[in-house]
Short mmCIF file of C-alpha atoms in Angstrom, two decimals:
data_model
loop_
_atom_site.label_atom_id
_atom_site.label_comp_id
_atom_site.label_asym_id
_atom_site.label_seq_id
_atom_site.Cartn_x
_atom_site.Cartn_y
_atom_site.Cartn_z
CA MET A 1 -32.61 5.02 -50.12
CA SER A 2 -35.58 7.02 -48.69
CA LYS A 3 -35.56 10.90 -48.41
CA ALA A 4 -35.76 10.77 -44.45
CA LEU A 5 -32.88 8.25 -44.41
CA MET A 6 -30.68 10.35 -46.72
CA GLY A 7 -31.56 13.38 -44.37
CA LEU A 8 -30.24 11.33 -41.50
CA CYS A 9 -27.18 10.36 -43.45
CA ILE A 10 -26.57 13.99 -44.32
CA CYS A 11 -26.87 14.85 -40.82
CA LEU A 12 -24.30 12.13 -39.96
CA LEU A 13 -21.88 13.76 -42.33
CA LEU A 14 -20.97 15.82 -39.00
CA PHE A 15 -19.44 19.03 -40.64
CA THR A 16 -16.96 19.45 -37.74
CA LEU A 17 -14.31 21.56 -36.98
CA GLN A 18 -11.03 19.44 -38.29
CA ASP A 19 -7.19 20.00 -38.99
CA ALA A 20 -6.97 22.68 -41.41
CA ILE A 21 -5.50 26.20 -41.70
CA SER A 22 -6.33 27.39 -45.40
CA ALA A 23 -8.15 25.86 -48.41
CA GLU A 24 -5.91 23.07 -48.19
CA PRO A 25 -6.32 20.91 -44.87
CA ARG A 26 -3.42 21.87 -42.55
CA GLN A 27 -2.28 20.81 -38.99
CA ALA A 28 -2.74 22.51 -35.70
CA PRO A 29 -5.79 24.87 -36.61
CA SER A 30 -6.75 27.63 -34.44
CA PRO A 31 -10.31 27.85 -32.97
CA GLN A 32 -11.21 30.45 -35.58
CA GLU A 33 -9.82 28.37 -38.52
CA GLN A 34 -11.63 25.32 -37.23
CA ALA A 35 -15.05 27.17 -37.28
CA ARG A 36 -14.19 27.93 -41.11
CA THR A 37 -13.44 24.35 -42.06
CA LEU A 38 -15.97 21.96 -43.81
CA SER A 39 -15.33 18.26 -43.08
CA LEU A 40 -17.39 15.35 -44.33
CA LEU A 41 -17.33 11.67 -42.77
CA ASN A 42 -14.72 13.24 -40.29
CA GLN A 43 -12.59 14.04 -43.36
CA PRO A 44 -11.56 17.86 -43.77
CA VAL A 45 -12.46 19.06 -47.31
CA VAL A 46 -11.88 22.91 -47.45
CA MET A 47 -11.54 25.78 -45.34
CA LEU A 48 -13.39 28.92 -46.70
CA GLN A 49 -11.68 32.26 -45.85
CA ALA A 50 -13.40 34.72 -48.11
CA LYS A 51 -15.98 37.38 -46.63
CA PHE A 52 -18.67 38.30 -49.08
CA GLY A 53 -20.46 41.65 -47.73
CA LEU A 54 -21.89 40.60 -44.41
CA THR A 55 -21.75 36.93 -44.84
CA THR A 56 -18.64 35.71 -42.63
CA PRO A 57 -16.93 32.21 -43.77
CA GLU A 58 -18.59 30.73 -40.70
CA GLU A 59 -21.93 31.59 -42.29
CA ARG A 60 -21.08 30.14 -45.50
CA VAL A 61 -20.19 26.92 -44.01
CA LYS A 62 -23.53 26.90 -42.19
CA ARG A 63 -25.29 27.68 -45.43
CA ILE A 64 -23.54 24.73 -47.13
CA VAL A 65 -24.77 22.51 -44.39
CA THR A 66 -28.41 23.58 -44.83
CA ILE A 67 -28.20 22.99 -48.75
CA LEU A 68 -26.62 19.39 -48.45
CA ARG A 69 -29.36 18.45 -45.88
CA SER A 70 -31.90 19.19 -48.42
CA LEU A 71 -30.44 16.84 -51.14
CA ASP A 72 -32.23 13.53 -51.67
CA ASP A 73 -30.82 10.14 -52.88
CA LYS A 74 -31.24 11.15 -56.52
CA ASP A 75 -29.13 14.06 -56.07
CA LEU A 76 -26.22 12.06 -54.50
CA ALA A 77 -26.39 9.45 -57.25
CA GLN A 78 -25.04 12.25 -59.34
CA PRO A 79 -21.44 13.29 -59.68
CA VAL A 80 -20.17 16.56 -58.34
CA GLU A 81 -19.67 19.27 -60.95
CA THR A 82 -17.88 22.52 -61.11
CA HIS A 83 -18.43 25.72 -63.05
CA ASN A 84 -16.26 28.50 -63.49
CA VAL A 85 -18.16 31.78 -62.44
CA THR A 86 -17.29 35.42 -61.34
CA ARG A 87 -18.85 36.53 -58.20
CA TYR A 88 -18.24 39.47 -56.02
CA ARG A 89 -15.82 40.94 -58.65
CA GLN A 90 -13.45 37.92 -58.35
CA PRO A 91 -13.19 34.48 -60.04
CA ALA A 92 -14.81 31.75 -58.27
CA VAL A 93 -15.75 28.16 -58.98
CA LEU A 94 -19.37 26.71 -58.24
CA PHE A 95 -19.89 23.11 -57.08
CA SER A 96 -23.16 21.41 -57.72
CA VAL A 97 -24.74 18.14 -57.56
CA ASN A 98 -27.57 17.28 -59.92
CA GLY A 99 -27.69 20.56 -61.28
CA LYS A 100 -28.15 21.90 -57.70
CA PRO A 101 -25.29 24.35 -56.39
CA PHE A 102 -24.27 24.04 -52.82
CA MET A 103 -20.99 25.62 -52.59
CA LEU A 104 -18.84 28.45 -53.93
CA LEU A 105 -15.01 28.50 -53.86
CA ALA A 106 -13.54 32.10 -54.54
CA GLN A 107 -10.21 33.35 -55.29
CA GLY A 108 -10.09 35.09 -51.73
CA ASP A 109 -10.45 31.43 -50.21
CA LEU A 110 -7.16 30.47 -51.12
CA ASP A 111 -3.87 30.76 -49.23
CA GLU A 112 -0.74 31.70 -50.79
CA GLY A 113 1.36 29.12 -48.96
CA ASP A 114 -0.50 26.21 -50.68
CA ASP A 115 1.00 27.59 -54.02
CA LEU A 116 -2.18 26.45 -55.72
CA THR A 117 -4.41 28.12 -58.46
CA LEU A 118 -8.16 28.41 -58.22
CA ALA A 119 -8.73 25.65 -60.63
CA GLU A 120 -6.30 23.30 -59.01
CA SER A 121 -7.57 23.88 -55.59
CA ALA A 122 -11.31 23.34 -56.93
CA GLU A 123 -10.24 20.22 -58.57
CA ARG A 124 -8.59 18.95 -55.48
CA VAL A 125 -11.84 19.70 -53.68
CA ARG A 126 -14.22 18.16 -56.26
CA LEU A 127 -12.16 14.86 -56.04
CA ARG A 128 -12.72 14.90 -52.27
CA LEU A 129 -16.47 15.54 -52.34
CA ASP A 130 -16.88 13.00 -55.15
CA THR A 131 -14.73 10.41 -53.46
CA LEU A 132 -16.89 10.92 -50.02
CA ARG A 133 -20.03 10.83 -52.04
CA LEU A 134 -19.26 7.41 -53.52
CA SER A 135 -18.04 6.05 -50.26
CA LEU A 136 -21.05 7.19 -48.69
CA SER A 137 -23.37 5.73 -51.38
CA GLU A 138 -21.58 2.47 -51.05
CA GLN A 139 -21.72 2.20 -47.33
CA TYR A 140 -25.54 2.69 -47.39
CA SER A 141 -26.04 -0.17 -49.94
CA SER A 142 -27.68 -3.30 -48.45
CA ARG A 143 -24.50 -5.46 -49.66
CA TYR A 144 -22.04 -3.23 -47.49
CA LEU A 145 -24.56 -3.27 -44.42
CA LEU A 146 -24.95 -7.03 -44.78
CA SER A 147 -21.10 -7.55 -44.97
CA SER A 148 -20.63 -5.14 -41.86
CA SER A 149 -23.28 -7.14 -39.93
CA VAL A 150 -21.59 -10.36 -40.74
CA LYS A 151 -18.24 -8.83 -39.55
CA SER A 152 -19.62 -7.51 -36.35
CA LEU A 153 -21.24 -10.87 -35.44
CA ALA A 154 -17.82 -12.81 -36.29
CA GLY A 155 -16.00 -10.33 -33.96
CA ALA A 156 -18.53 -11.07 -31.24
CA LEU A 157 -18.02 -14.73 -31.68
CA VAL A 158 -14.06 -14.10 -31.12
CA ILE A 159 -14.91 -12.14 -28.02
CA VAL A 160 -17.13 -15.00 -26.62
CA ALA A 161 -14.30 -17.62 -27.57
CA LEU A 162 -11.84 -15.42 -25.67
CA ILE A 163 -13.89 -15.13 -22.53
CA TRP A 164 -14.55 -19.08 -22.69
CA PHE A 165 -10.87 -19.59 -23.07
CA SER A 166 -10.06 -17.44 -20.08
CA LEU A 167 -12.49 -19.00 -17.88
CA ARG A 168 -11.11 -22.27 -19.04
CA SER A 169 -7.53 -21.44 -18.69
CA TYR A 170 -8.08 -19.89 -15.17
CA ALA A 171 -9.96 -22.97 -13.95
CA TRP A 172 -7.03 -25.23 -15.22
CA LEU A 173 -4.58 -23.12 -13.77
CA LYS A 174 -6.00 -23.40 -10.37
CA ARG A 175 -6.37 -27.11 -10.66
CA VAL A 176 -2.73 -27.38 -11.68
CA TYR A 177 -1.46 -25.28 -8.74
CA THR A 178 -3.63 -27.48 -6.23
CA VAL A 179 -2.26 -30.74 -7.70
CA ARG A 180 1.14 -29.44 -7.77
CA ARG A 181 1.18 -28.21 -4.31
CA ALA A 182 -0.37 -31.47 -3.17
CA GLN A 183 2.20 -33.66 -4.91
CA ARG A 184 4.96 -31.14 -4.10
CA LYS A 185 6.27 -31.51 -7.64
CA SER A 186 7.14 -27.70 -8.29
CA ILE A 187 10.79 -26.79 -8.30
CA ILE A 188 9.98 -23.88 -6.09
CA PRO A 189 10.26 -24.65 -2.28
CA GLY A 190 6.92 -25.63 -0.59
CA GLU A 191 6.77 -22.81 1.62
CA LEU A 192 7.55 -20.20 -1.01
CA ARG A 193 5.19 -22.03 -3.37
CA ALA A 194 2.23 -21.77 -0.99
CA PHE A 195 2.98 -17.85 -1.03
CA LEU A 196 3.60 -17.16 -4.37
CA GLY A 197 0.96 -19.65 -5.94
CA PRO A 198 -2.15 -17.69 -4.90
CA ILE A 199 -0.38 -14.49 -6.23
CA GLU A 200 0.31 -16.21 -9.71
CA VAL A 201 -3.28 -17.36 -10.02
CA ARG A 202 -4.80 -13.86 -9.17
CA LEU A 203 -2.10 -12.28 -11.56
CA TYR A 204 -3.13 -14.39 -14.32
CA ALA A 205 -6.69 -13.54 -13.50
CA VAL A 206 -5.82 -9.94 -13.93
CA VAL A 207 -4.00 -10.25 -17.03
CA LEU A 208 -7.07 -12.14 -18.49
CA THR A 209 -9.44 -9.66 -17.36
CA THR A 210 -7.53 -6.75 -18.70
CA THR A 211 -7.09 -8.60 -22.19
CA ILE A 212 -10.79 -9.14 -22.35
CA LEU A 213 -11.71 -5.42 -21.53
CA VAL A 214 -9.03 -4.36 -24.30
CA ALA A 215 -10.35 -6.74 -26.74
CA PHE A 216 -13.98 -5.54 -26.14
CA TYR A 217 -13.06 -1.82 -26.43
CA ILE A 218 -11.35 -2.51 -29.68
CA TRP A 219 -14.29 -4.66 -31.06
CA VAL A 220 -16.86 -1.91 -30.10
CA SER A 221 -14.57 0.75 -31.71
CA TRP A 222 -14.30 -1.66 -35.01
CA VAL A 223 -18.10 -2.22 -35.16
CA LEU A 224 -18.84 1.27 -34.86
CA ARG A 225 -16.52 2.26 -37.67
CA LEU A 226 -18.22 -0.50 -39.88
CA PHE A 227 -21.53 1.45 -40.22
CA PRO A 228 -21.97 4.92 -41.57
CA TRP A 229 -24.22 5.89 -38.84
CA THR A 230 -21.81 5.31 -36.04
CA ARG A 231 -18.73 5.74 -37.82
CA ILE A 232 -17.70 9.07 -36.04
CA TRP A 233 -18.36 7.42 -32.60
CA GLY A 234 -15.86 4.63 -33.60
CA MET A 235 -13.35 7.02 -35.05
CA GLU A 236 -13.51 8.87 -31.70
CA LEU A 237 -13.09 5.94 -29.54
CA GLY A 238 -10.20 4.98 -31.52
CA SER A 239 -8.40 8.22 -31.43
CA TYR A 240 -9.12 8.52 -27.62
CA ALA A 241 -7.36 4.98 -27.30
CA ILE A 242 -4.55 5.96 -29.61
CA GLY A 243 -4.12 9.50 -27.73
CA LEU A 244 -4.22 7.76 -24.31
CA LEU A 245 -1.37 5.19 -25.41
CA GLN A 246 0.71 7.78 -26.93
CA LEU A 247 0.17 9.90 -23.62
CA MET A 248 1.13 6.98 -21.62
CA GLY A 249 4.14 6.14 -23.75
CA LEU A 250 5.42 9.68 -23.51
CA ALA A 251 4.87 9.70 -19.93
CA ALA A 252 6.70 6.62 -19.42
CA LEU A 253 9.59 7.70 -21.79
CA SER A 254 9.78 10.93 -20.06
CA ALA A 255 9.99 9.35 -16.44
CA LEU A 256 12.59 6.52 -17.23
CA PRO A 257 15.56 8.96 -16.59
CA GLY A 258 14.17 9.71 -13.05
CA LEU A 259 13.32 6.23 -12.56
CA VAL A 260 16.95 5.18 -13.52
CA ILE A 261 18.24 7.81 -10.80
CA VAL A 262 15.93 6.55 -8.29
CA ILE A 263 17.08 2.92 -8.81
CA VAL A 264 20.51 3.87 -8.45
CA ILE A 265 19.90 5.77 -5.45
CA PHE A 266 18.09 2.86 -3.76
CA ILE A 267 20.93 0.41 -4.83
CA ILE A 268 23.40 2.41 -3.49
CA THR A 269 21.27 2.85 -0.05
CA ALA A 270 21.01 -1.04 0.14
CA LEU A 271 24.71 -1.73 -0.33
CA VAL A 272 25.43 0.90 2.36
CA THR A 273 23.01 -0.37 4.77
CA ARG A 274 23.94 -4.12 4.14
CA LEU A 275 27.69 -2.94 4.80
CA LEU A 276 26.70 -1.19 7.97
CA ARG A 277 24.80 -4.27 9.13
CA LEU A 278 27.67 -6.45 8.49
CA VAL A 279 29.86 -4.23 10.87
CA LEU A 280 27.18 -3.99 13.55
CA ARG A 281 26.73 -7.72 13.76
CA ARG A 282 30.56 -8.01 14.45
CA VAL A 283 29.97 -5.61 17.40
CA GLU A 284 26.92 -7.23 18.50
CA THR A 285 28.52 -10.73 18.72
CA GLY A 286 31.51 -9.24 20.19
CA GLN A 287 33.90 -9.99 17.29
CA LEU A 288 34.51 -6.00 17.12
CA HIS A 289 34.67 -3.37 19.52
CA LEU A 290 33.76 0.40 18.57
CA PRO A 291 33.79 3.17 21.14
CA GLY A 292 30.27 4.33 22.28
CA LEU A 293 28.57 1.08 20.98
CA HIS A 294 27.59 -1.27 23.43
CA PRO A 295 26.70 -4.92 22.29
CA ASP A 296 23.13 -4.78 24.02
CA THR A 297 22.08 -1.66 22.08
CA VAL A 298 23.76 -2.38 18.77
CA GLY A 299 20.54 -4.14 17.37
CA VAL A 300 18.29 -0.86 18.01
CA THR A 301 21.26 1.23 16.86
CA ARG A 302 21.36 -0.51 13.61
CA LYS A 303 17.69 -0.22 13.04
CA LEU A 304 17.89 3.62 13.78
CA ILE A 305 20.78 4.24 11.26
CA SER A 306 19.05 2.09 8.65
CA VAL A 307 15.97 4.22 8.85
CA VAL A 308 17.86 7.45 8.82
CA ILE A 309 19.57 6.24 5.66
CA TRP A 310 16.77 5.20 4.06
CA LEU A 311 14.96 8.38 4.80
CA PHE A 312 17.58 10.33 3.28
CA ALA A 313 17.69 8.33 0.24
CA LEU A 314 13.94 8.75 0.02
CA SER A 315 14.51 12.78 0.21
CA ALA A 316 17.23 12.57 -2.42
CA ALA A 317 15.02 10.46 -4.75
CA TYR A 318 11.76 12.26 -4.09
CA PRO A 319 12.27 15.03 -6.93
CA PHE A 320 13.05 12.19 -9.44
CA LEU A 321 9.65 10.15 -8.84
CA PRO A 322 7.17 10.41 -11.64
CA GLY A 323 4.40 12.92 -10.88
CA ALA A 324 6.45 14.47 -7.76
CA ASN A 325 5.72 17.66 -8.91
CA SER A 326 2.23 17.29 -9.70
CA LEU A 327 -0.55 18.92 -7.51
CA ALA A 328 -2.19 15.50 -6.82
CA PHE A 329 1.35 14.17 -5.54
CA LYS A 330 1.81 17.18 -3.28
CA GLY A 331 -1.75 16.93 -2.07
CA ILE A 332 -1.23 13.37 -0.98
CA SER A 333 1.99 14.35 0.58
CA VAL A 334 0.45 17.07 2.82
CA PHE A 335 -2.51 14.64 3.68
CA PHE A 336 -0.15 11.83 4.83
CA GLY A 337 2.27 14.49 6.56
CA LEU A 338 -0.83 15.89 8.51
CA MET A 339 -2.18 12.45 9.45
CA LEU A 340 1.36 11.63 10.75
CA THR A 341 1.50 14.75 12.72
CA LEU A 342 -2.03 14.13 14.37
CA GLY A 343 -1.52 10.62 15.13
CA SER A 344 2.33 10.43 16.08
CA ALA A 345 2.03 12.13 19.45
CA GLY A 346 1.44 9.00 21.45
CA LEU A 347 3.36 6.94 19.01
CA MET A 348 6.41 9.14 19.61
CA ASN A 349 5.92 9.15 23.09
CA HIS A 350 6.03 5.32 23.24
CA ALA A 351 8.98 5.15 20.83
CA MET A 352 11.27 7.48 22.66
CA SER A 353 10.61 5.63 25.89
CA GLY A 354 11.76 2.58 24.12
CA LEU A 355 14.86 4.24 23.21
CA VAL A 356 15.47 5.38 26.82
CA LEU A 357 15.03 1.79 27.98
CA THR A 358 17.20 0.36 25.31
CA TYR A 359 20.14 2.93 25.93
CA SER A 360 19.99 2.99 29.62
CA ARG A 361 19.99 -0.84 29.46
CA ALA A 362 17.59 -0.85 32.28
CA LEU A 363 15.92 -4.16 30.62
CA ARG A 364 17.19 -6.91 28.76
CA LYS A 365 15.59 -9.91 27.31
CA GLY A 366 15.52 -12.97 29.77
CA GLU A 367 15.88 -10.80 32.89
CA VAL A 368 13.28 -11.10 35.71
CA ILE A 369 11.51 -7.97 36.43
CA ARG A 370 8.58 -6.64 38.31
CA ILE A 371 6.64 -3.71 37.04
CA ALA A 372 3.63 -2.68 38.99
CA ASP A 373 1.54 -5.87 39.52
CA HIS A 374 3.43 -7.74 36.80
CA GLU A 375 6.25 -10.37 37.69
CA GLY A 376 8.01 -12.26 35.25
CA VAL A 377 10.51 -12.89 32.55
CA VAL A 378 11.28 -10.18 29.86
CA SER A 379 10.56 -11.62 26.49
CA GLU A 380 10.96 -8.63 24.17
CA VAL A 381 11.84 -5.08 24.66
CA GLY A 382 10.42 -3.41 21.38
CA MET A 383 10.15 0.08 20.15
CA LEU A 384 6.75 0.91 21.50
CA ALA A 385 6.19 -2.01 24.07
CA THR A 386 7.94 -4.52 26.53
CA LYS A 387 6.35 -8.01 26.67
CA ILE A 388 6.78 -9.95 29.96
CA LEU A 389 6.21 -13.71 30.35
CA THR A 390 4.31 -13.97 33.99
CA ARG A 391 4.32 -16.99 36.04
CA GLU A 392 0.87 -17.98 34.68
CA ASN A 393 2.47 -18.11 31.40
CA TYR A 394 0.70 -15.18 30.29
CA GLU A 395 2.23 -12.69 27.92
CA VAL A 396 1.77 -9.10 29.39
CA THR A 397 2.30 -6.18 27.11
CA VAL A 398 3.19 -3.03 28.55
CA PRO A 399 3.57 0.26 26.85
CA ASN A 400 7.07 1.66 27.05
CA ALA A 401 5.75 5.00 28.45
CA VAL A 402 4.04 3.26 31.19
CA VAL A 403 7.27 1.31 31.91
CA VAL A 404 9.56 4.48 32.06
CA SER A 405 6.89 6.29 34.12
CA GLY A 406 6.59 3.74 36.79
CA ARG A 407 8.94 1.74 39.19
CA ILE A 408 10.92 -1.32 37.48
CA VAL A 409 12.41 -3.85 39.87
CA ASN A 410 15.14 -5.78 37.97
CA LEU A 411 15.67 -9.05 39.93
CA SER A 412 18.30 -10.33 38.04
CA ALA A 413 20.47 -7.45 36.58
CA THR A 414 23.25 -7.50 38.98
CA LEU A 415 23.49 -11.39 38.93
CA LYS A 416 24.44 -11.77 35.30
CA GLY A 417 22.94 -15.43 34.60
CA GLU A 418 23.78 -16.66 38.04
CA GLY A 419 20.06 -16.98 39.10
CA VAL A 420 17.70 -14.81 40.73
CA ASN A 421 17.29 -13.63 44.38
CA MET A 422 13.82 -14.54 45.85
CA THR A 423 12.21 -13.38 49.05
CA THR A 424 9.23 -14.11 51.02
CA SER A 425 7.92 -13.06 54.32
CA VAL A 426 5.97 -14.25 57.33
CA THR A 427 4.76 -12.47 60.70
CA ILE A 428 4.93 -14.24 64.06
CA GLY A 429 3.89 -13.10 67.06
CA TYR A 430 6.38 -12.18 70.10
CA ASP A 431 5.81 -15.19 72.03
CA THR A 432 7.80 -17.33 69.63
CA PRO A 433 11.56 -16.82 69.87
CA TRP A 434 13.18 -14.97 67.06
CA ARG A 435 15.90 -17.46 66.74
CA GLN A 436 13.47 -20.36 66.44
CA VAL A 437 11.65 -18.53 63.69
CA GLU A 438 14.94 -17.81 61.58
CA ALA A 439 16.07 -21.45 62.13
CA MET A 440 12.77 -22.84 60.81
CA LEU A 441 13.05 -20.62 57.68
CA GLU A 442 16.54 -21.82 57.12
CA LEU A 443 15.41 -25.34 57.40
CA ALA A 444 12.65 -24.79 55.03
CA ALA A 445 14.98 -23.29 52.53
CA SER A 446 17.42 -26.23 52.68
CA ARG A 447 14.62 -28.56 51.94
CA THR A 448 13.53 -26.76 48.96
CA PRO A 449 14.81 -27.98 45.48
CA GLY A 450 15.98 -25.21 43.00
CA ILE A 451 17.61 -23.26 45.62
CA ASN A 452 21.46 -22.65 45.35
CA ARG A 453 22.97 -24.34 48.32
CA ASP A 454 26.33 -22.68 47.87
CA ILE A 455 24.78 -19.33 48.97
CA PRO A 456 23.29 -19.48 52.44
CA PRO A 457 19.71 -18.22 52.97
CA LEU A 458 19.31 -14.89 54.65
CA VAL A 459 16.69 -14.04 57.33
CA ARG A 460 15.84 -10.42 58.20
CA GLN A 461 13.46 -8.96 60.74
CA LEU A 462 12.05 -6.13 58.71
CA ALA A 463 9.70 -4.43 61.41
CA LEU A 464 8.76 -4.78 64.90
CA GLN A 465 5.01 -4.24 64.58
CA ASP A 466 2.47 -3.81 67.51
CA TRP A 467 1.48 -7.43 67.83
CA TYR A 468 4.12 -9.21 65.86
CA VAL A 469 7.49 -9.46 64.15
CA ALA A 470 7.79 -9.41 60.22
CA TYR A 471 10.50 -11.84 59.01
CA GLU A 472 11.79 -12.01 55.57
CA LEU A 473 13.65 -14.94 53.92
CA GLN A 474 15.83 -14.26 51.15
CA VAL A 475 17.46 -17.15 48.97
CA ARG A 476 19.34 -17.63 45.68
CA LEU A 477 17.62 -19.68 42.94
CA LYS A 478 19.84 -21.83 40.55
CA ALA A 479 20.07 -20.45 37.00
CA GLY A 480 17.00 -21.27 34.90
CA GLU A 481 14.76 -22.06 37.70
CA SER A 482 11.11 -20.73 37.79
CA LEU A 483 10.57 -17.86 40.23
CA ALA A 484 7.05 -18.61 40.76
CA GLY A 485 7.67 -22.57 41.16
CA VAL A 486 10.17 -22.29 43.62
CA ARG A 487 8.28 -19.85 45.87
CA SER A 488 5.35 -22.20 45.63
CA THR A 489 7.51 -25.01 47.08
CA LEU A 490 9.15 -22.98 49.54
CA HIS A 491 5.90 -21.90 51.05
CA GLY A 492 4.97 -25.41 51.31
CA HIS A 493 8.09 -26.35 53.21
CA ILE A 494 7.75 -23.36 55.57
CA GLN A 495 4.28 -24.40 56.61
CA ASP A 496 5.53 -28.04 57.17
CA VAL A 497 8.36 -27.09 59.29
CA PHE A 498 6.46 -24.81 61.45
CA ASN A 499 3.95 -27.31 61.94
CA GLU A 500 6.59 -29.70 63.07
CA PHE A 501 7.82 -27.58 65.77
CA GLY A 502 4.08 -26.40 66.68
CA VAL A 503 4.62 -22.80 65.76
CA GLN A 504 1.45 -21.15 64.38
CA ILE A 505 1.86 -19.03 61.39
CA MET A 506 -0.67 -16.47 62.40
CA SER A 507 -0.24 -12.67 63.16
CA PRO A 508 -2.09 -12.04 66.59
CA ASN A 509 -4.23 -8.77 67.32
CA PHE A 510 -5.34 -7.66 70.58
CA ILE A 511 -8.48 -5.62 71.39
CA SER A 512 -7.34 -5.24 75.16
CA GLN A 513 -4.27 -5.61 77.42
CA PRO A 514 -3.57 -9.48 78.09
CA ASP A 515 -3.38 -10.48 81.77
CA GLN A 516 0.05 -11.94 81.24
CA PRO A 517 2.88 -10.38 79.31
CA VAL A 518 3.47 -11.77 75.69
CA LEU A 519 7.13 -12.69 75.67
CA VAL A 520 9.82 -15.72 75.57
CA THR A 521 11.65 -16.69 78.51
CA LYS A 522 15.37 -16.90 78.47
CA SER A 523 15.25 -20.73 78.74
CA ASN A 524 13.31 -20.86 75.36
CA TRP A 525 15.52 -18.50 73.40
CA PHE A 526 17.01 -21.43 71.61
CA ALA A 527 14.10 -23.63 70.97
CA PRO A 528 14.59 -26.14 68.13
CA PRO A 529 15.60 -26.11 65.54
CA ALA A 530 17.61 -23.08 66.87
CA GLY A 531 21.21 -24.13 68.02
CA GLU A 532 22.55 -23.81 71.60
CA LYS A 533 24.80 -20.76 71.05
CA GLU A 534 25.13 -17.38 72.53
CA LYS A 535 23.97 -14.75 70.39
#
């Protein structure tokens, strides 16, 4: 071994600060005690406590380091020797290698708590130094380095084999999942298998990836420990991993009682909400009657009560959640609370409007309504929006705040499943008898399928305008009939009837006074199809 290599080896001894509190290594050292501790190969050897003149124990450790760096391979080939001397008016032991002294252990370096004499303490230190010297010499031998290289290569091959096996097993699992799904051989139902299959495959990939990373970490730490130049790094990696696992284990054990309480709270909450759901469903179906609960609003009431119960359960379980008192957890809670506050203004407006619609029972699913320019059947009354199925078979979503702030015309609320009242209007000039117009509208209604014949049509004269009369025809549709479809058919029959009797559907307009007055003579008051009866 060359002198330069030996110098590097001595530097790699890393006389670091390790667990010691006296001449004998102890646990839980203070920073000052660590500064006085000499360690070789990450192993504590001795702590110097005596101060000689102006030389502190920390400076003595640094001097020992300087002397050890000057030793060569011939010096380290010799055993560590001890000599009893008297220095600074106290007994001491001088340590040397190949006749070169490098350390002095004095009576003042001992701790009474160790219950050791100077000779006993010096012998222990000599054995440690000699053991580390032999270990260092052996580890720098060609045979040891070759053996370590072979072990490292073997470990690398194991890692490669693990990666190859992981890739092959992942591909095999994907093929098996595809085949079983195509052949429907799985004991799990097809729909559930289609949902769980990708999750299982990806979960297996996550497990394999985690296993490979852990194995690679262990291999790197093990390889670094095999070689003396990198042994300290390997030991640090191992210590970090062990410390992390211990920390995680302790955190998991400390959080276990809180998790048990959280689980108990959620189980009780689930049982309460389930019992509440059973009771309210009986109210919704009419099997049970409770004061203040209407069957039409029970569904929303059940959801609101469930939300309140779960929020109360979350509030009760919050202090027992792992990390609930940490600054990070509190910061995340404040952040989400701020985001909810800033973004919930419009959301709460629509939600409260939905509650108004639900509890006022202004709208129900299946009713025919008219909102602004939209007319159709209500397909859903949600917490945030109302959906309408129009005559074009379009689904129109109207925010609940817009529904509440506007005018709602419910065409079927008072009929309760007996059909819908439908109206249409025409404007006819004053030269056409109003009795004839009413009779023609009634005749067109009688020819139109989908209109309830048991309820006679109703014709109203809505307004007497300057040049024409506005007539309105109201009919009752049969239950389940399409409003738009019947209206279209009725309009066709109105045109046919008016054409049959020679009456034009046109609203006259005048720009000057006509030569003859526009009126109906008494002889034409009952023109067909009007009946011959006195008004």
